[in-house]
PDB file of N, CA and C in Angstrom:
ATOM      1  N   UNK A   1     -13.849 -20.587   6.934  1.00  0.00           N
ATOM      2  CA  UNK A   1     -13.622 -19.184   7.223  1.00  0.00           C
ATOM      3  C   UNK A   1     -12.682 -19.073   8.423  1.00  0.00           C
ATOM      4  N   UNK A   2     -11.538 -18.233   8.538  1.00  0.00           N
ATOM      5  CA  UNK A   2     -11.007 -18.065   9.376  1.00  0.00           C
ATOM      6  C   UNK A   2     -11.276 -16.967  10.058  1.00  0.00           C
ATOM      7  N   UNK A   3     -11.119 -16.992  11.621  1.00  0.00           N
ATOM      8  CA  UNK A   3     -11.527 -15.808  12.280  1.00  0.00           C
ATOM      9  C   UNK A   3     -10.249 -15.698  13.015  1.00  0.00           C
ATOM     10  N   UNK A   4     -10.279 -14.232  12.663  1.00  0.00           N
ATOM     11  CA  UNK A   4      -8.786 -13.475  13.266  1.00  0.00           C
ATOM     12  C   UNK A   4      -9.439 -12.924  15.077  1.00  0.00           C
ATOM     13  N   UNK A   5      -8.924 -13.095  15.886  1.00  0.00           N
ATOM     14  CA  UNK A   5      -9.727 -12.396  16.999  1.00  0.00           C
ATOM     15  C   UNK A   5      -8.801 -11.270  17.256  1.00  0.00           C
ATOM     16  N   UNK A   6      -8.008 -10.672  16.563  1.00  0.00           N
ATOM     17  CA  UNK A   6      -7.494  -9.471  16.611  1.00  0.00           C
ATOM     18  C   UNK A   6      -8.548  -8.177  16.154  1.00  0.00           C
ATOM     19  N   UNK A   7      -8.578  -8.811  15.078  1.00  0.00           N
ATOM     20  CA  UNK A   7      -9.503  -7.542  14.095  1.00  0.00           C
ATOM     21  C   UNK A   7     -10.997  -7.833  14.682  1.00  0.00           C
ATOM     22  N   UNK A   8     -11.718  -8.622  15.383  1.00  0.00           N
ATOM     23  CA  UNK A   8     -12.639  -8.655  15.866  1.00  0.00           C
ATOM     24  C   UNK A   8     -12.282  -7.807  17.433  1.00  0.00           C
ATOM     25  N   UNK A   9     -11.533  -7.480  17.762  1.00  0.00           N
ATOM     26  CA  UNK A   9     -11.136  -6.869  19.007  1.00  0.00           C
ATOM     27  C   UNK A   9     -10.792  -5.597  18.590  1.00  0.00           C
ATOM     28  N   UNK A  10     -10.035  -5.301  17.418  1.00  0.00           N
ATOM     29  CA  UNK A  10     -10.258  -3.975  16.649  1.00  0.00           C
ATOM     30  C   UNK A  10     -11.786  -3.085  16.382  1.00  0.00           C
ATOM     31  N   UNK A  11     -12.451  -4.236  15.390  1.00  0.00           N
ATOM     32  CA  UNK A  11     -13.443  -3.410  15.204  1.00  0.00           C
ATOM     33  C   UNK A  11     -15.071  -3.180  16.994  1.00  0.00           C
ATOM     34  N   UNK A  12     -14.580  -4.196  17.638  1.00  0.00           N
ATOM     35  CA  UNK A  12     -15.441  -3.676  18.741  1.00  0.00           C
ATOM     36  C   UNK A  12     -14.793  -2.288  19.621  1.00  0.00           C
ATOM     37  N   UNK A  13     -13.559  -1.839  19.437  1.00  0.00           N
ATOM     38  CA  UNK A  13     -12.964  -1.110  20.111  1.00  0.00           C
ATOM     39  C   UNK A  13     -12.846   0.371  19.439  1.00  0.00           C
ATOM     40  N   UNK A  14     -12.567   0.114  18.094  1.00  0.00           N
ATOM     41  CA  UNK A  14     -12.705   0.949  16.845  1.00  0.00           C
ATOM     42  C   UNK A  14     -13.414   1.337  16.012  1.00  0.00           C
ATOM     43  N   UNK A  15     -13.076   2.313  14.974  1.00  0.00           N
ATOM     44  CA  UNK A  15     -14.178   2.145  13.843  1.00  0.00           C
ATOM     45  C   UNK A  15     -12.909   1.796  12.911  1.00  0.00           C
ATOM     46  N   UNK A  16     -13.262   0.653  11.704  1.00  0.00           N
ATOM     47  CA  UNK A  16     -12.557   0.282  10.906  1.00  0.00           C
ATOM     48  C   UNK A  16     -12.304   0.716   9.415  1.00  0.00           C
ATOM     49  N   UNK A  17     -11.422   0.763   8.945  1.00  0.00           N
ATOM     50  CA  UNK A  17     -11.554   1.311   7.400  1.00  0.00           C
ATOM     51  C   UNK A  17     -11.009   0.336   6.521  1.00  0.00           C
ATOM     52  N   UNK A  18     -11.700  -0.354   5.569  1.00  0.00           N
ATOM     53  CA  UNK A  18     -11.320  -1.026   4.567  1.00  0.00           C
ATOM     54  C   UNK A  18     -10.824  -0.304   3.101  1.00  0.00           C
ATOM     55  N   UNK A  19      -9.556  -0.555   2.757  1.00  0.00           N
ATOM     56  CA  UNK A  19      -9.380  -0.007   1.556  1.00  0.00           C
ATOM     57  C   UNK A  19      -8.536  -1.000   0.602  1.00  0.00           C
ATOM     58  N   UNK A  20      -8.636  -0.466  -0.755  1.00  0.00           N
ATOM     59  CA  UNK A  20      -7.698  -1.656  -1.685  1.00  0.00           C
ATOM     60  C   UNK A  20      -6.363  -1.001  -2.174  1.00  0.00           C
ATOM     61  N   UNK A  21      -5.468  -2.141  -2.437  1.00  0.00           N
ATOM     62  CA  UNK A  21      -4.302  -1.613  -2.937  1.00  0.00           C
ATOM     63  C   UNK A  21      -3.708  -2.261  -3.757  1.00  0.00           C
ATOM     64  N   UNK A  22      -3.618  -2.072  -4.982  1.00  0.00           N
ATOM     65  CA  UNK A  22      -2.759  -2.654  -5.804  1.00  0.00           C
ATOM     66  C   UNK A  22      -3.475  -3.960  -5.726  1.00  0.00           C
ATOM     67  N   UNK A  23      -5.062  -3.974  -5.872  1.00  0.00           N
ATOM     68  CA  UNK A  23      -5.610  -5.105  -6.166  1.00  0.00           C
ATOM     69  C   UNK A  23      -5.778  -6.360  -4.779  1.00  0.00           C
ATOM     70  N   UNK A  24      -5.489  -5.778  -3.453  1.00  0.00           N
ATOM     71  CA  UNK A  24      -6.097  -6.432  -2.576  1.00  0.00           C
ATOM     72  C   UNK A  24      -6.411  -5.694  -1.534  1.00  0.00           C
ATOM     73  N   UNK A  25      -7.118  -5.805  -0.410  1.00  0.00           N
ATOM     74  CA  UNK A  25      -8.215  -5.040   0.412  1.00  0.00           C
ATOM     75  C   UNK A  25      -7.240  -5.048   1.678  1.00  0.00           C
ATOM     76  N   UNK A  26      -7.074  -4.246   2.608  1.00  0.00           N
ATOM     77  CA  UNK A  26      -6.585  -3.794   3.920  1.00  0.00           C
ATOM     78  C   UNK A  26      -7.516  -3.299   4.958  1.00  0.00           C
ATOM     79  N   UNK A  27      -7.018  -3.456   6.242  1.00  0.00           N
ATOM     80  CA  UNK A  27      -7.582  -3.259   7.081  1.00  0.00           C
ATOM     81  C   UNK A  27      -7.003  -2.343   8.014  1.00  0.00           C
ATOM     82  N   UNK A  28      -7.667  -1.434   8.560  1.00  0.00           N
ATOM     83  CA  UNK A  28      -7.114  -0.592   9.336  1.00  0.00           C
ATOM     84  C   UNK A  28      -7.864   0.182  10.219  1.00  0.00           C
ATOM     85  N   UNK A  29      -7.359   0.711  11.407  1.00  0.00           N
ATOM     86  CA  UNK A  29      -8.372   1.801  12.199  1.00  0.00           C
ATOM     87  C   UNK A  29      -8.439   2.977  11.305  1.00  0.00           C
ATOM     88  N   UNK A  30      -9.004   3.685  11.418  1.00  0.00           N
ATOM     89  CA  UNK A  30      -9.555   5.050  11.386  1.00  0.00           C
ATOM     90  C   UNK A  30      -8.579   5.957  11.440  1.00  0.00           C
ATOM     91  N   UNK A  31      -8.522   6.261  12.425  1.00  0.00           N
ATOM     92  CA  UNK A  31      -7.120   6.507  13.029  1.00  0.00           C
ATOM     93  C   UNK A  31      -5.587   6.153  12.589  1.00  0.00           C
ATOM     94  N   UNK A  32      -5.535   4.931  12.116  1.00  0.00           N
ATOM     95  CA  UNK A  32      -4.306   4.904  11.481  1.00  0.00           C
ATOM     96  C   UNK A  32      -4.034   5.146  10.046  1.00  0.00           C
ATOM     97  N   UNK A  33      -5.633   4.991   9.526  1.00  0.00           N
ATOM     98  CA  UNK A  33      -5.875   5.502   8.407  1.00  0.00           C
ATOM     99  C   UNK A  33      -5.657   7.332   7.862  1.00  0.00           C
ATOM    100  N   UNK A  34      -6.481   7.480   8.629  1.00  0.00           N
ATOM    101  CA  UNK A  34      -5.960   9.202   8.308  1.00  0.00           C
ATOM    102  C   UNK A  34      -4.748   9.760   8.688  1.00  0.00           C
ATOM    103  N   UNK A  35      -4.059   8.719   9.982  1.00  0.00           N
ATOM    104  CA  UNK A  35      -2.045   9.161   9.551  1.00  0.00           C
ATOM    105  C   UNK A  35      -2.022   8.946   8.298  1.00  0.00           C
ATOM    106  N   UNK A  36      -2.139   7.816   8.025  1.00  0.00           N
ATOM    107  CA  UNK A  36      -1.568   7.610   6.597  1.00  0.00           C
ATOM    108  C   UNK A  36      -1.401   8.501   5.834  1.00  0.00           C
ATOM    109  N   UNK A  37      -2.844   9.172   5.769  1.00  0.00           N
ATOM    110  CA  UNK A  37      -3.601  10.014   4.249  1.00  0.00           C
ATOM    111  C   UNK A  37      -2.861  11.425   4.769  1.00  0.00           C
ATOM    112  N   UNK A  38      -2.432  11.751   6.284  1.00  0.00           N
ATOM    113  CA  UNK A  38      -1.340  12.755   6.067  1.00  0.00           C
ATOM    114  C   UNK A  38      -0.235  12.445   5.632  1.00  0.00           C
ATOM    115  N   UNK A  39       0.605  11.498   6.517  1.00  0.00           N
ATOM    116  CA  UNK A  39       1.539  11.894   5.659  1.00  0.00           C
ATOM    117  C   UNK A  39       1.727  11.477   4.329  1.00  0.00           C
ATOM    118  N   UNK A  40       0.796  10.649   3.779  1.00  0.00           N
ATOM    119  CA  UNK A  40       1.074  10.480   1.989  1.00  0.00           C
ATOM    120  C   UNK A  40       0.857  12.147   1.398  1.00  0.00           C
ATOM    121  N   UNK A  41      -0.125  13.170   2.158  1.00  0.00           N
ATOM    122  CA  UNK A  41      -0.362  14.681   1.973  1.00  0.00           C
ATOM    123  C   UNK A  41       1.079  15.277   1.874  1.00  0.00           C
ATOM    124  N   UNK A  42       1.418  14.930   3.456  1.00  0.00           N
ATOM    125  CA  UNK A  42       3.037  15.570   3.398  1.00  0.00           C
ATOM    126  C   UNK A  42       4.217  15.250   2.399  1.00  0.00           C
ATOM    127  N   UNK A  43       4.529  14.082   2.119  1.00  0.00           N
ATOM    128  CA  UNK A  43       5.122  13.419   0.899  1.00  0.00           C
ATOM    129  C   UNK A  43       4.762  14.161  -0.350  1.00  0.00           C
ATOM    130  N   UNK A  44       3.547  14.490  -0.887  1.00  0.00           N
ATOM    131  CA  UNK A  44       2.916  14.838  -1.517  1.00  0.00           C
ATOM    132  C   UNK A  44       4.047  16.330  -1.831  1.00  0.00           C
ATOM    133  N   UNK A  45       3.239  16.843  -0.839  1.00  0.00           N
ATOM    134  CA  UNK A  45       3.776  18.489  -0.571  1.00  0.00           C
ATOM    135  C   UNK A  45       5.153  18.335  -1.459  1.00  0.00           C
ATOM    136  N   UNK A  46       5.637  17.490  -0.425  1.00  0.00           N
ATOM    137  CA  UNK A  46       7.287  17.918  -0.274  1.00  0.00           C
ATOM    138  C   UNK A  46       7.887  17.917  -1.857  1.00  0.00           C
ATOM    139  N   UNK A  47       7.433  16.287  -2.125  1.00  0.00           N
ATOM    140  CA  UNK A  47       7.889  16.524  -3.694  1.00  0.00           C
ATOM    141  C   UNK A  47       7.233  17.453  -4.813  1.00  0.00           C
ATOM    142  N   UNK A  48       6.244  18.699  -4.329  1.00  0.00           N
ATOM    143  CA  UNK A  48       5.630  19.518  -5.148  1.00  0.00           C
ATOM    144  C   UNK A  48       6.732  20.434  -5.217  1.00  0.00           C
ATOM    145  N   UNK A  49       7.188  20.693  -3.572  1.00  0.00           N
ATOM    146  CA  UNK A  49       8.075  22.017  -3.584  1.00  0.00           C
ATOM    147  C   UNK A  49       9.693  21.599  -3.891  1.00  0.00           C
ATOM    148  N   UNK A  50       9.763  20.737  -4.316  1.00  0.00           N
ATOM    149  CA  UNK A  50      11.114  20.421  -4.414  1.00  0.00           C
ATOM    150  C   UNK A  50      12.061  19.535  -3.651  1.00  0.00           C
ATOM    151  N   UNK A  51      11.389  18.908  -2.568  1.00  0.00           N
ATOM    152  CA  UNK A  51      12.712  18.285  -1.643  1.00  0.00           C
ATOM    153  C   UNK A  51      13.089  17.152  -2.508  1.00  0.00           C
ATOM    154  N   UNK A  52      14.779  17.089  -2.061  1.00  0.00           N
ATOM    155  CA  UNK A  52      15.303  15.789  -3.099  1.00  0.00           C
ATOM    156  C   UNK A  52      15.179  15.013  -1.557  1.00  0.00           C
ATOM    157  N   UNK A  53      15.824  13.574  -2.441  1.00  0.00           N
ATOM    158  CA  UNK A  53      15.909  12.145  -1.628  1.00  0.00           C
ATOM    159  C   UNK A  53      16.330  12.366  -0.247  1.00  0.00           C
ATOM    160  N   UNK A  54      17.292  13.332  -0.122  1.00  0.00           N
ATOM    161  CA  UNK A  54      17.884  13.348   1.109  1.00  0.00           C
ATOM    162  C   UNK A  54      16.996  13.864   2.097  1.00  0.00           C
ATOM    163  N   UNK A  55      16.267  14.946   1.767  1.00  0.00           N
ATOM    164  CA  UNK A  55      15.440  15.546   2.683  1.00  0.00           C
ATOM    165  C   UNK A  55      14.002  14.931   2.836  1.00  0.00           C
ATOM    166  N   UNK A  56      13.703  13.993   1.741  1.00  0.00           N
ATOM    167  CA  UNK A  56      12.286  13.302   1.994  1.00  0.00           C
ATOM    168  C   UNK A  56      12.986  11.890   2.995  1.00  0.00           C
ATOM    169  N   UNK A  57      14.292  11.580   2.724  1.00  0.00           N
ATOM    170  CA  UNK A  57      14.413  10.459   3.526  1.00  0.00           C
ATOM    171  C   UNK A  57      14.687  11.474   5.417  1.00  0.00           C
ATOM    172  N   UNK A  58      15.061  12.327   5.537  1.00  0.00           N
ATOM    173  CA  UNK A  58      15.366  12.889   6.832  1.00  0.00           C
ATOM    174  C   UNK A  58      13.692  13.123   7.305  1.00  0.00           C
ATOM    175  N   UNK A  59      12.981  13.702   6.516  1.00  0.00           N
ATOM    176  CA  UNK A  59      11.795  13.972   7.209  1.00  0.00           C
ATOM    177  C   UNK A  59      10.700  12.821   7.580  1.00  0.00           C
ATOM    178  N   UNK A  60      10.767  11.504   6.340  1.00  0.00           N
ATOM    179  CA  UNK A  60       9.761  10.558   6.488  1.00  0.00           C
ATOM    180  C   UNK A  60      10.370   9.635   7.145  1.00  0.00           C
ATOM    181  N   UNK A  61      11.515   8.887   6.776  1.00  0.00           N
ATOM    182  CA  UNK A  61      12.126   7.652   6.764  1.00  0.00           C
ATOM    183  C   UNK A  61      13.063   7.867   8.590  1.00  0.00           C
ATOM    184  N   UNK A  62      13.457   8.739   8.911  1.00  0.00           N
ATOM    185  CA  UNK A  62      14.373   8.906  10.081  1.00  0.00           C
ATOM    186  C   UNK A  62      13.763   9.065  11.485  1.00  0.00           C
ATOM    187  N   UNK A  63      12.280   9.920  10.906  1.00  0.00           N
ATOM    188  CA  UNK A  63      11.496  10.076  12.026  1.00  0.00           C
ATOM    189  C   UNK A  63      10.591   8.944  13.213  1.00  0.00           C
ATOM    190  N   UNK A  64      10.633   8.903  14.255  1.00  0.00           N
ATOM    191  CA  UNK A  64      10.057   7.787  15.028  1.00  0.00           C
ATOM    192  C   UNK A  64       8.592   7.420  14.642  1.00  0.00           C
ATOM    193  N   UNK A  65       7.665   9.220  14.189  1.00  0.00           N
ATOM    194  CA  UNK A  65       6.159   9.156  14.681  1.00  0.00           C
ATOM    195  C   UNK A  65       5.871  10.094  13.993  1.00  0.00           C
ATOM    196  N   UNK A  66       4.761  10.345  13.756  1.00  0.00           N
ATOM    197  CA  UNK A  66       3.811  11.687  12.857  1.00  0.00           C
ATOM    198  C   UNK A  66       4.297  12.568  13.478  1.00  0.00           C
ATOM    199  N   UNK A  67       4.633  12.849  14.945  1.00  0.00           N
ATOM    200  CA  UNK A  67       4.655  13.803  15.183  1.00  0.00           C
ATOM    201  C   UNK A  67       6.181  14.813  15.186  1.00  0.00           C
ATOM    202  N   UNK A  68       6.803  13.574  14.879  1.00  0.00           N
ATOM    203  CA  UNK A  68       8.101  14.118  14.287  1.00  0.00           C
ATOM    204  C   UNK A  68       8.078  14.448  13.401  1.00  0.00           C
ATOM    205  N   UNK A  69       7.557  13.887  12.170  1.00  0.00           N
ATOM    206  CA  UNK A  69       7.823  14.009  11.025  1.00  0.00           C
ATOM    207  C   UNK A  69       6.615  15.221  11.226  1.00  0.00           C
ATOM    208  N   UNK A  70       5.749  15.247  11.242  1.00  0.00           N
ATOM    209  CA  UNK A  70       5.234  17.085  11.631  1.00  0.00           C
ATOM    210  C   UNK A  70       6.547  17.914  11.696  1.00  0.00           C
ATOM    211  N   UNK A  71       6.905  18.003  12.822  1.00  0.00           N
ATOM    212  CA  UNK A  71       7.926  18.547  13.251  1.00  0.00           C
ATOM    213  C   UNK A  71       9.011  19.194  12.357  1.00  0.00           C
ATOM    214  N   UNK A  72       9.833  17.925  11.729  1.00  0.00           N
ATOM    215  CA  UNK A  72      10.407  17.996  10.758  1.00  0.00           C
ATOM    216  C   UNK A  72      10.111  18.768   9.474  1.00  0.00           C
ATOM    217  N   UNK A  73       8.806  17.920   9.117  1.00  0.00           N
ATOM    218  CA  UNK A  73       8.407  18.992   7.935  1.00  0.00           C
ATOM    219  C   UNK A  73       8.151  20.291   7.865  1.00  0.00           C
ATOM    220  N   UNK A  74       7.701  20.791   9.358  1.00  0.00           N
ATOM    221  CA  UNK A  74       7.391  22.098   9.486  1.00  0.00           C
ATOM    222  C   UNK A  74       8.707  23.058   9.569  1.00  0.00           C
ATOM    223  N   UNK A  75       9.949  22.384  10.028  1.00  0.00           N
ATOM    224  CA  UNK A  75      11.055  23.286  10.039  1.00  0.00           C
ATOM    225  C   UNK A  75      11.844  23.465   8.809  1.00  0.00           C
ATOM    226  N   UNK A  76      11.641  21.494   7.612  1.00  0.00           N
ATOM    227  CA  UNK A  76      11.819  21.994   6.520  1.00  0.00           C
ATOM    228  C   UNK A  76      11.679  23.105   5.752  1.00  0.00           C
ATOM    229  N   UNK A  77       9.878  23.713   5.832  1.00  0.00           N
ATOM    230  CA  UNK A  77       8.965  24.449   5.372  1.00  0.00           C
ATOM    231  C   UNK A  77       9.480  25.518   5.729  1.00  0.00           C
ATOM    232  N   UNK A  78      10.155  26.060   6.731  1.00  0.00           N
ATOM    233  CA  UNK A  78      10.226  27.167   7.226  1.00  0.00           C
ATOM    234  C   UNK A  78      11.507  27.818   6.890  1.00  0.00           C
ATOM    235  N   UNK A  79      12.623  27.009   6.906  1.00  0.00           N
ATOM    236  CA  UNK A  79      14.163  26.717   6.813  1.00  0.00           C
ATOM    237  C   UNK A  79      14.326  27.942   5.376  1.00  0.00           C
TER     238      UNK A  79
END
């Protein structure tokens, strides 16, 4: 068995979330987990209402941090 002392320093510090993908299991905080599950929400959105490539790559792909891409999406939304 190998022991990672990262993720043992994670989960004493954190709460952890295990999930699968495409047939193998991940690890993650909590916290980085529910970024995720926004912005896969926001992605979501965007291609409901229409944004093409250009504007899903300006809002997801260009941005530093969630909170840009917040940002971004919200002025998309508004625009």
């Amino acid at each position: 068995m190998m022991i990672q002392p990262n993720l043992i320093t994670l989960s004493a510090n954190n709460d952890l979330v295990d999930f699968m993908c495409h047939g193998r299991i991940y690890w993650m905080t909590r916290k980085r987990f529910e970024e995720c599950e926004e912005v896969s929400r926001l992605l979501e959105q965007a291609v409901t209402l229409g944004a093409d490539m250009a504007i899903i790559h300006h809002i997801f792909d260009e941005s530093a941090d969630l909170e840009e891409i917040r940002l971004r999406f919200r002025r998309w939304r508004t625009a």
